[in-house]
Tab-separated table of C-alpha atoms in Angstrom:
chain	number	residue	atom	x	y	z
A	1469	UNK	CA	-47.428	-26.910	-44.393
A	1470	UNK	CA	-49.634	-26.024	-41.755
A	1471	UNK	CA	-48.689	-25.818	-37.981
A	1472	UNK	CA	-51.031	-26.181	-35.179
A	1473	UNK	CA	-50.486	-25.519	-31.464
A	1474	UNK	CA	-51.793	-27.425	-28.700
A	1475	UNK	CA	-51.910	-26.360	-24.853
A	1476	UNK	CA	-53.390	-27.606	-21.645
A	1477	UNK	CA	-55.043	-25.332	-19.219
A	1478	UNK	CA	-56.429	-25.202	-15.737
A	1479	UNK	CA	-56.775	-28.242	-13.767
A	1480	UNK	CA	-54.981	-31.147	-14.977
A	1481	UNK	CA	-57.003	-34.486	-15.808
A	1482	UNK	CA	-56.165	-38.026	-16.536
A	1483	UNK	CA	-56.262	-38.327	-20.456
A	1484	UNK	CA	-54.836	-34.893	-21.362
A	1485	UNK	CA	-51.453	-36.399	-22.372
A	1486	UNK	CA	-53.233	-39.132	-24.363
A	1487	UNK	CA	-55.414	-36.532	-26.072
A	1488	UNK	CA	-51.731	-34.638	-26.969
A	1489	UNK	CA	-50.358	-37.803	-28.294
A	1490	UNK	CA	-53.190	-38.510	-30.290
A	1491	UNK	CA	-53.474	-35.225	-32.107
A	1492	UNK	CA	-49.812	-35.542	-32.493
A	1493	UNK	CA	-49.852	-38.814	-34.404
A	1494	UNK	CA	-52.929	-37.469	-36.418
A	1495	UNK	CA	-51.250	-34.197	-37.466
A	1496	UNK	CA	-48.174	-36.060	-38.569
A	1497	UNK	CA	-50.105	-38.368	-40.949
A	1498	UNK	CA	-51.525	-35.239	-42.305
A	1499	UNK	CA	-48.473	-33.347	-42.923
A	1500	UNK	CA	-49.213	-30.932	-39.872
A	1501	UNK	CA	-46.611	-29.718	-37.900
A	1502	UNK	CA	-47.649	-29.425	-33.875
A	1503	UNK	CA	-46.122	-27.389	-31.572
A	1504	UNK	CA	-46.634	-27.654	-27.748
A	1505	UNK	CA	-47.429	-24.603	-25.446
A	1506	UNK	CA	-45.778	-24.924	-21.986
A	1507	UNK	CA	-47.773	-23.662	-19.083
A	1508	UNK	CA	-51.145	-22.999	-20.459
A	1509	UNK	CA	-52.125	-19.697	-21.263
A	1510	UNK	CA	-49.365	-18.317	-19.483
A	1511	UNK	CA	-46.871	-20.085	-22.062
A	1512	UNK	CA	-49.237	-18.957	-24.623
A	1513	UNK	CA	-48.819	-15.224	-24.036
A	1514	UNK	CA	-45.089	-15.583	-23.449
A	1515	UNK	CA	-44.350	-17.654	-26.674
A	1516	UNK	CA	-43.431	-20.671	-24.812
A	1517	UNK	CA	-43.386	-23.066	-27.735
A	1518	UNK	CA	-41.718	-26.644	-28.157
A	1519	UNK	CA	-41.981	-28.946	-31.327
A	1520	UNK	CA	-43.932	-32.068	-30.919
A	1521	UNK	CA	-43.223	-33.055	-34.436
A	1522	UNK	CA	-40.097	-33.540	-36.694
A	1523	UNK	CA	-39.231	-34.151	-40.042
A	1524	UNK	CA	-39.202	-37.870	-40.660
A	1525	UNK	CA	-36.107	-39.840	-41.517
A	1526	UNK	CA	-35.035	-39.038	-45.214
A	1527	UNK	CA	-37.048	-35.711	-45.010
A	1528	UNK	CA	-40.117	-37.068	-46.301
A	1529	UNK	CA	-43.371	-36.515	-43.995
A	1530	UNK	CA	-43.391	-35.906	-40.228
A	1531	UNK	CA	-43.233	-38.153	-37.297
A	1532	UNK	CA	-43.856	-37.488	-33.450
A	1533	UNK	CA	-40.447	-36.133	-31.365
A	1534	UNK	CA	-38.664	-39.053	-30.308
A	1535	UNK	CA	-39.613	-39.946	-26.534
A	1536	UNK	CA	-42.984	-38.708	-26.100
A	1537	UNK	CA	-45.195	-42.105	-26.618
A	1538	UNK	CA	-44.664	-42.712	-22.979
A	1539	UNK	CA	-46.510	-39.749	-22.063
A	1540	UNK	CA	-49.735	-41.212	-23.601
A	1541	UNK	CA	-50.472	-43.355	-20.421
A	1542	UNK	CA	-49.382	-40.949	-17.746
A	1543	UNK	CA	-51.941	-38.640	-15.537
A	1544	UNK	CA	-51.442	-35.178	-15.525
A	1545	UNK	CA	-49.979	-32.884	-18.692
A	1546	UNK	CA	-46.275	-33.085	-19.865
A	1547	UNK	CA	-46.830	-29.658	-21.274
A	1548	UNK	CA	-47.696	-28.229	-17.815
A	1549	UNK	CA	-50.799	-26.250	-17.056
A	1550	UNK	CA	-51.936	-23.131	-15.085
A	1551	UNK	CA	-54.768	-20.864	-14.119
A	1552	UNK	CA	-53.786	-17.776	-15.947
A	1553	UNK	CA	-55.652	-14.272	-14.707
A	1554	UNK	CA	-53.497	-12.605	-17.235
A	1555	UNK	CA	-55.700	-14.157	-20.219
A	1556	UNK	CA	-58.968	-12.646	-18.989
A	1557	UNK	CA	-57.465	-9.238	-20.405
A	1558	UNK	CA	-58.264	-8.560	-23.935
A	1559	UNK	CA	-54.637	-7.246	-24.493
A	1560	UNK	CA	-53.049	-10.383	-23.027
A	1561	UNK	CA	-55.203	-12.427	-25.665
A	1562	UNK	CA	-54.009	-10.132	-28.205
A	1563	UNK	CA	-50.325	-11.005	-27.354
A	1564	UNK	CA	-51.142	-14.566	-27.442
A	1565	UNK	CA	-52.528	-14.155	-30.983
A	1566	UNK	CA	-49.616	-12.491	-32.022
A	1567	UNK	CA	-47.314	-14.813	-30.438
A	1568	UNK	CA	-49.145	-17.533	-32.649
A	1569	UNK	CA	-48.889	-15.370	-35.941
A	1570	UNK	CA	-45.315	-14.878	-35.556
A	1571	UNK	CA	-44.646	-18.442	-35.274
A	1572	UNK	CA	-46.708	-18.790	-38.334
A	1573	UNK	CA	-49.135	-21.104	-36.359
A	1574	UNK	CA	-52.383	-21.204	-37.689
A	1575	UNK	CA	-54.721	-22.366	-34.881
A	1576	UNK	CA	-54.618	-23.788	-31.533
A	1577	UNK	CA	-56.239	-26.702	-29.732
A	1578	UNK	CA	-57.138	-26.061	-26.185
A	1579	UNK	CA	-57.511	-29.058	-23.934
A	1580	UNK	CA	-59.025	-27.848	-20.482
A	1581	UNK	CA	-62.297	-27.297	-18.452
A	1582	UNK	CA	-64.964	-24.666	-18.638
A	1583	UNK	CA	-62.745	-21.797	-17.617
A	1584	UNK	CA	-60.024	-22.834	-20.364
A	1585	UNK	CA	-62.743	-23.331	-23.164
A	1586	UNK	CA	-64.097	-19.835	-22.170
A	1587	UNK	CA	-61.015	-18.417	-23.163
A	1588	UNK	CA	-60.685	-20.227	-26.009
A	1589	UNK	CA	-64.126	-18.904	-27.132
A	1590	UNK	CA	-62.944	-15.324	-26.347
A	1591	UNK	CA	-59.968	-15.771	-28.341
A	1592	UNK	CA	-61.752	-17.047	-31.259
A	1593	UNK	CA	-64.156	-14.238	-31.240
A	1594	UNK	CA	-61.313	-11.599	-31.022
A	1595	UNK	CA	-59.071	-13.109	-33.495
A	1596	UNK	CA	-61.008	-15.050	-36.499
A	1597	UNK	CA	-58.280	-15.505	-38.520
A	1598	UNK	CA	-56.961	-18.102	-36.230
A	1599	UNK	CA	-58.624	-21.497	-35.709
A	1600	UNK	CA	-59.395	-22.527	-32.049
A	1601	UNK	CA	-60.721	-25.789	-31.336
A	1602	UNK	CA	-61.371	-27.051	-27.517
A	1603	UNK	CA	-61.357	-30.485	-26.098
A	1604	UNK	CA	-63.162	-30.861	-22.829
A	1605	UNK	CA	-60.784	-32.203	-19.793
A	1606	UNK	CA	-62.251	-31.714	-16.215
A	1607	UNK	CA	-62.622	-34.294	-13.652
A	1608	UNK	CA	-65.391	-32.213	-12.339
A	1609	UNK	CA	-67.627	-33.081	-15.405
A	1610	UNK	CA	-69.036	-29.607	-15.205
A	1611	UNK	CA	-68.757	-28.630	-18.976
A	1612	UNK	CA	-71.787	-27.961	-21.027
A	1613	UNK	CA	-72.321	-29.524	-24.324
A	1614	UNK	CA	-70.847	-32.927	-23.182
A	1615	UNK	CA	-71.936	-35.725	-21.354
A	1616	UNK	CA	-68.252	-36.798	-20.366
A	1617	UNK	CA	-65.091	-35.010	-20.369
A	1618	UNK	CA	-61.321	-36.177	-20.299
A	1619	UNK	CA	-60.348	-37.427	-16.636
A	1620	UNK	CA	-63.905	-38.277	-15.307
A	1621	UNK	CA	-63.669	-42.118	-15.523
A	1622	UNK	CA	-60.210	-42.147	-13.827
A	1623	UNK	CA	-61.192	-39.905	-11.035
A	1624	UNK	CA	-64.507	-42.170	-10.287
A	1625	UNK	CA	-62.312	-45.176	-10.171
A	1626	UNK	CA	-59.725	-43.496	-7.771
A	1627	UNK	CA	-62.690	-42.294	-5.570
A	1628	UNK	CA	-64.389	-45.901	-5.727
A	1629	UNK	CA	-60.885	-47.633	-4.986
A	1630	UNK	CA	-60.936	-45.219	-1.748
A	1631	UNK	CA	-64.246	-45.673	-0.780
A	1632	UNK	CA	-63.673	-49.616	-0.896
A	1633	UNK	CA	-60.386	-49.359	1.249
A	1634	UNK	CA	-61.718	-46.890	3.985
A	1635	UNK	CA	-65.001	-49.142	4.206
A	1636	UNK	CA	-62.609	-52.159	5.051
A	1637	UNK	CA	-61.254	-50.373	8.083
A	1638	UNK	CA	-64.798	-48.490	8.872
A	1639	UNK	CA	-66.220	-52.014	9.145
A	1640	UNK	CA	-63.554	-53.248	11.467
A	1641	UNK	CA	-64.367	-50.207	13.851
A	1642	UNK	CA	-67.785	-49.726	13.790
A	1643	UNK	CA	-67.358	-46.300	12.219
A	1644	UNK	CA	-69.012	-43.650	10.003
A	1645	UNK	CA	-66.983	-42.036	7.638
A	1646	UNK	CA	-67.532	-38.684	5.617
A	1647	UNK	CA	-65.384	-38.850	2.738
A	1648	UNK	CA	-64.969	-35.485	0.640
A	1649	UNK	CA	-64.223	-35.740	-3.149
A	1650	UNK	CA	-63.209	-32.832	-5.130
A	1651	UNK	CA	-65.712	-31.473	-8.170
A	1652	UNK	CA	-65.677	-27.753	-7.387
A	1653	UNK	CA	-69.308	-26.526	-7.673
A	1654	UNK	CA	-70.560	-29.873	-9.231
A	1655	UNK	CA	-71.727	-32.750	-7.312
A	1656	UNK	CA	-71.285	-35.319	-10.307
A	1657	UNK	CA	-68.288	-37.154	-8.865
A	1658	UNK	CA	-69.788	-37.483	-5.307
A	1659	UNK	CA	-73.245	-38.646	-7.044
A	1660	UNK	CA	-71.965	-41.140	-9.113
A	1661	UNK	CA	-69.243	-42.580	-6.682
A	1662	UNK	CA	-71.914	-42.777	-4.051
A	1663	UNK	CA	-74.079	-45.017	-5.977
A	1664	UNK	CA	-71.070	-47.119	-7.423
A	1665	UNK	CA	-69.457	-47.377	-3.928
A	1666	UNK	CA	-72.527	-48.395	-2.062
A	1667	UNK	CA	-72.391	-45.432	0.199
A	1668	UNK	CA	-75.102	-44.528	2.595
A	1669	UNK	CA	-75.762	-41.008	1.650
A	1670	UNK	CA	-74.397	-38.153	-0.467
A	1671	UNK	CA	-74.341	-34.617	-0.068
A	1672	UNK	CA	-74.462	-32.377	-3.108
A	1673	UNK	CA	-73.915	-28.479	-3.874
A	1674	UNK	CA	-76.828	-28.314	-6.142
A	1675	UNK	CA	-79.191	-29.353	-3.319
A	1676	UNK	CA	-79.912	-26.045	-0.944
A	1677	UNK	CA	-79.984	-27.430	2.699
A	1678	UNK	CA	-78.353	-25.765	5.284
A	1679	UNK	CA	-75.545	-26.853	7.867
A	1680	UNK	CA	-78.372	-27.789	10.760
A	1681	UNK	CA	-80.381	-29.634	8.198
A	1682	UNK	CA	-77.382	-31.811	6.860
A	1683	UNK	CA	-76.223	-32.386	10.233
A	1684	UNK	CA	-79.510	-33.374	11.311
A	1685	UNK	CA	-80.261	-35.712	8.195
A	1686	UNK	CA	-76.715	-37.455	8.953
A	1687	UNK	CA	-77.321	-37.774	12.821
A	1688	UNK	CA	-80.516	-39.731	12.048
A	1689	UNK	CA	-78.901	-42.064	9.548
A	1690	UNK	CA	-76.061	-42.991	11.533
A	1691	UNK	CA	-78.405	-43.630	14.628
A	1692	UNK	CA	-80.647	-45.879	12.529
A	1693	UNK	CA	-77.824	-47.619	11.021
A	1694	UNK	CA	-76.220	-48.503	14.129
A	1695	UNK	CA	-79.339	-48.884	16.354
A	1696	UNK	CA	-79.518	-52.026	18.525
A	1697	UNK	CA	-80.382	-55.084	16.131
A	1698	UNK	CA	-78.792	-53.620	13.019
A	1699	UNK	CA	-76.143	-55.604	11.197
A	1700	UNK	CA	-74.497	-52.525	9.685
A	1701	UNK	CA	-70.852	-52.081	10.681
A	1702	UNK	CA	-70.185	-49.071	8.830
A	1703	UNK	CA	-71.696	-45.937	7.470
A	1704	UNK	CA	-70.107	-44.153	4.496
A	1705	UNK	CA	-71.372	-40.567	3.238
A	1706	UNK	CA	-69.848	-38.996	0.300
A	1707	UNK	CA	-69.623	-35.317	0.248
A	1708	UNK	CA	-68.770	-32.770	-2.582
A	1709	UNK	CA	-66.152	-30.239	-1.747
A	1710	UNK	CA	-68.715	-27.795	-3.220
A	1711	UNK	CA	-70.759	-27.992	-0.154
A	1712	UNK	CA	-69.907	-25.272	2.115
A	1713	UNK	CA	-69.907	-27.024	5.526
A	1714	UNK	CA	-66.304	-28.055	6.186
A	1715	UNK	CA	-66.117	-31.730	6.407
A	1716	UNK	CA	-63.831	-31.923	9.529
A	1717	UNK	CA	-66.044	-29.483	11.553
A	1718	UNK	CA	-69.272	-31.760	10.466
A	1719	UNK	CA	-67.471	-34.978	11.505
A	1720	UNK	CA	-66.483	-33.337	14.952
A	1721	UNK	CA	-70.201	-31.941	15.460
A	1722	UNK	CA	-71.834	-35.316	14.590
A	1723	UNK	CA	-69.208	-37.180	16.900
A	1724	UNK	CA	-70.500	-34.822	19.747
A	1725	UNK	CA	-74.112	-35.326	19.166
A	1726	UNK	CA	-73.666	-39.209	19.022
A	1727	UNK	CA	-71.819	-39.435	22.064
A	1728	UNK	CA	-74.379	-41.389	23.965
A	1729	UNK	CA	-74.039	-44.081	21.187
A	1730	UNK	CA	-71.128	-46.799	22.534
A	1731	UNK	CA	-68.273	-47.776	20.452
A	1732	UNK	CA	-69.317	-45.630	17.337
A	1733	UNK	CA	-67.062	-43.076	16.031
A	1734	UNK	CA	-67.205	-40.571	13.231
A	1735	UNK	CA	-64.058	-39.713	10.926
A	1736	UNK	CA	-63.427	-37.509	8.117
A	1737	UNK	CA	-61.512	-38.173	5.045
A	1738	UNK	CA	-60.536	-35.637	2.449
A	1739	UNK	CA	-59.459	-37.137	-0.840
A	1740	UNK	CA	-58.056	-33.837	-2.217
A	1741	UNK	CA	-56.013	-33.682	-5.157
A	1742	UNK	CA	-55.154	-37.341	-4.833
A	1743	UNK	CA	-58.423	-37.805	-7.193
A	1744	UNK	CA	-56.958	-35.889	-10.039
A	1745	UNK	CA	-53.827	-38.262	-10.504
A	1746	UNK	CA	-53.188	-41.416	-11.945
A	1747	UNK	CA	-52.764	-43.355	-14.921
A	1748	UNK	CA	-55.903	-42.732	-17.375
A	1749	UNK	CA	-58.078	-45.570	-17.443
A	1750	UNK	CA	-59.305	-47.387	-20.778
A	1751	UNK	CA	-62.479	-45.097	-21.072
A	1752	UNK	CA	-60.182	-42.119	-20.756
A	1753	UNK	CA	-57.660	-43.030	-23.147
A	1754	UNK	CA	-60.260	-44.079	-25.817
A	1755	UNK	CA	-62.068	-40.891	-25.285
A	1756	UNK	CA	-59.097	-38.915	-25.461
A	1757	UNK	CA	-58.172	-40.286	-29.205
A	1758	UNK	CA	-61.828	-39.898	-30.417
A	1759	UNK	CA	-61.963	-36.328	-29.484
A	1760	UNK	CA	-58.549	-35.528	-30.659
A	1761	UNK	CA	-59.690	-36.947	-34.031
A	1762	UNK	CA	-62.460	-34.628	-34.012
A	1763	UNK	CA	-60.479	-31.678	-33.162
A	1764	UNK	CA	-57.653	-32.116	-35.797
A	1765	UNK	CA	-60.298	-32.886	-38.294
A	1766	UNK	CA	-62.294	-29.553	-37.432
A	1767	UNK	CA	-58.912	-27.668	-37.629
A	1768	UNK	CA	-57.963	-29.150	-41.018
A	1769	UNK	CA	-61.604	-28.393	-42.233
A	1770	UNK	CA	-61.236	-24.698	-41.298
A	1771	UNK	CA	-63.688	-24.717	-38.530
A	1772	UNK	CA	-63.045	-22.383	-35.404
A	1773	UNK	CA	-64.738	-21.277	-32.234
A	1774	UNK	CA	-65.809	-24.940	-31.306
A	1775	UNK	CA	-65.648	-27.844	-29.065
A	1776	UNK	CA	-65.674	-31.613	-29.589
A	1777	UNK	CA	-68.478	-33.163	-27.285
A	1778	UNK	CA	-69.115	-36.745	-26.169
A	1779	UNK	CA	-72.713	-38.037	-26.605
A	1780	UNK	CA	-74.078	-34.394	-26.999
A	1781	UNK	CA	-77.763	-33.841	-27.644
A	1782	UNK	CA	-76.663	-30.599	-29.551
A	1783	UNK	CA	-74.149	-29.670	-32.177
A	1784	UNK	CA	-72.973	-30.847	-35.825
A	1785	UNK	CA	-72.419	-34.451	-36.399
A	1786	UNK	CA	-69.009	-35.717	-37.381
A	1787	UNK	CA	-67.805	-38.957	-38.725
A	1788	UNK	CA	-68.149	-40.484	-35.288
A	1789	UNK	CA	-71.551	-41.205	-34.341
A	1790	UNK	CA	-70.398	-40.369	-30.582
A	1791	UNK	CA	-68.731	-37.309	-31.059
A	1792	UNK	CA	-70.539	-33.854	-32.178
A	1793	UNK	CA	-68.959	-30.397	-32.645
A	1794	UNK	CA	-70.394	-27.847	-29.962
A	1795	UNK	CA	-70.289	-24.020	-30.453
A	1796	UNK	CA	-68.212	-22.809	-27.715
A	1797	UNK	CA	-70.871	-20.056	-27.069
A	1798	UNK	CA	-73.457	-22.955	-26.265
A	1799	UNK	CA	-70.713	-24.512	-24.110
A	1800	UNK	CA	-70.439	-21.254	-22.207
A	1801	UNK	CA	-74.091	-20.891	-21.718
A	1802	UNK	CA	-74.998	-24.558	-21.070
A	1803	UNK	CA	-72.130	-24.649	-18.469
A	1804	UNK	CA	-73.454	-21.505	-16.786
A	1805	UNK	CA	-76.948	-23.229	-16.280
A	1806	UNK	CA	-75.225	-26.358	-14.837
A	1807	UNK	CA	-73.563	-24.477	-12.197
A	1808	UNK	CA	-76.802	-22.350	-11.263
A	1809	UNK	CA	-78.803	-25.543	-11.488
A	1810	UNK	CA	-81.162	-24.554	-14.227
A	1811	UNK	CA	-79.752	-26.966	-16.453
A	1812	UNK	CA	-81.871	-29.829	-17.334
A	1813	UNK	CA	-79.021	-32.215	-16.926
A	1814	UNK	CA	-78.462	-31.176	-13.511
A	1815	UNK	CA	-82.441	-31.210	-12.549
A	1816	UNK	CA	-82.310	-34.764	-13.929
A	1817	UNK	CA	-79.500	-35.703	-11.829
A	1818	UNK	CA	-81.219	-34.551	-8.714
A	1819	UNK	CA	-84.461	-36.139	-9.693
A	1820	UNK	CA	-82.489	-39.520	-10.263
A	1821	UNK	CA	-80.817	-39.033	-6.404
A	1822	UNK	CA	-84.124	-38.433	-4.812
A	1823	UNK	CA	-85.459	-41.535	-6.373
A	1824	UNK	CA	-82.672	-43.691	-4.853
A	1825	UNK	CA	-81.840	-41.772	-1.588
A	1826	UNK	CA	-83.678	-44.012	0.723
A	1827	UNK	CA	-82.178	-46.869	-1.150
A	1828	UNK	CA	-78.713	-45.769	-0.590
A	1829	UNK	CA	-79.132	-46.265	3.273
A	1830	UNK	CA	-80.442	-49.937	3.082
């Protein structure tokens, strides 16, 4: 009977648990035992395994371990996660591979972001006897080779809800609010939420503006918005965390520069890890199931060193028209291009933003 391990790694994302649950059910139907790795790559190195399937009543076939079904609709990851510097060392990856072999586990499904999937790629290269398949999960949406990742939709819904709530109080007090959202070096969450929440401006790390340029542009926006005769009562500015300018300092400096405008205040709000949590949306649950199905199918078909990608322009088609199998090497190179700004995807985002930038402030 085949056995496969599943781990979640890096930053948690809503939809991880849904993907684990889908993989467990699909594996059980195919007679494959599933083992969970607790604590990400740290747990893999240390051999921290727990069974996720068990023999069905009567001994015929497999079924999920009782009590796991509830996890599918929760955020985070019940297996636990970590950022594991140890996995950067080949000797520790060899130890992880040895743990899998000792437990008679034939492969590994890694659910995580670009760093986690890069680790999966190295494990697959160095230990070709193991089948390693990745599932993209990152609220930052900074993974090359997939147009969407687990957690992105839920994070955006959380941000938009926060924008709506803070806009209510901002309108009541004639305020400008700078709202910082997560995303690390990617501005996707900031850009997408700014359009959806009818923000007045968005500040992205992909744009090369100095702190003085950012402050001057925002000062002009706020003055114009609250000029005599204007009926605007709030200004909402979305700032990505990857922008090096501290949000609180930016708000404080703008408040000082706008001191001559009566009854106008500038406030800073940092959503932080609030964006990571919450029950996954329908879209993230649906995405989790379809990416997990493709991952388990790839494992059973003896594939390795691949990632399941959503609506990707590259890769090998699967039975699902929206899911492709992407070489993890291609994921690594495309992610690098996304983060350094040379990716056509990022360039297209900036071009679209430039077209709507003036519209945002109306």
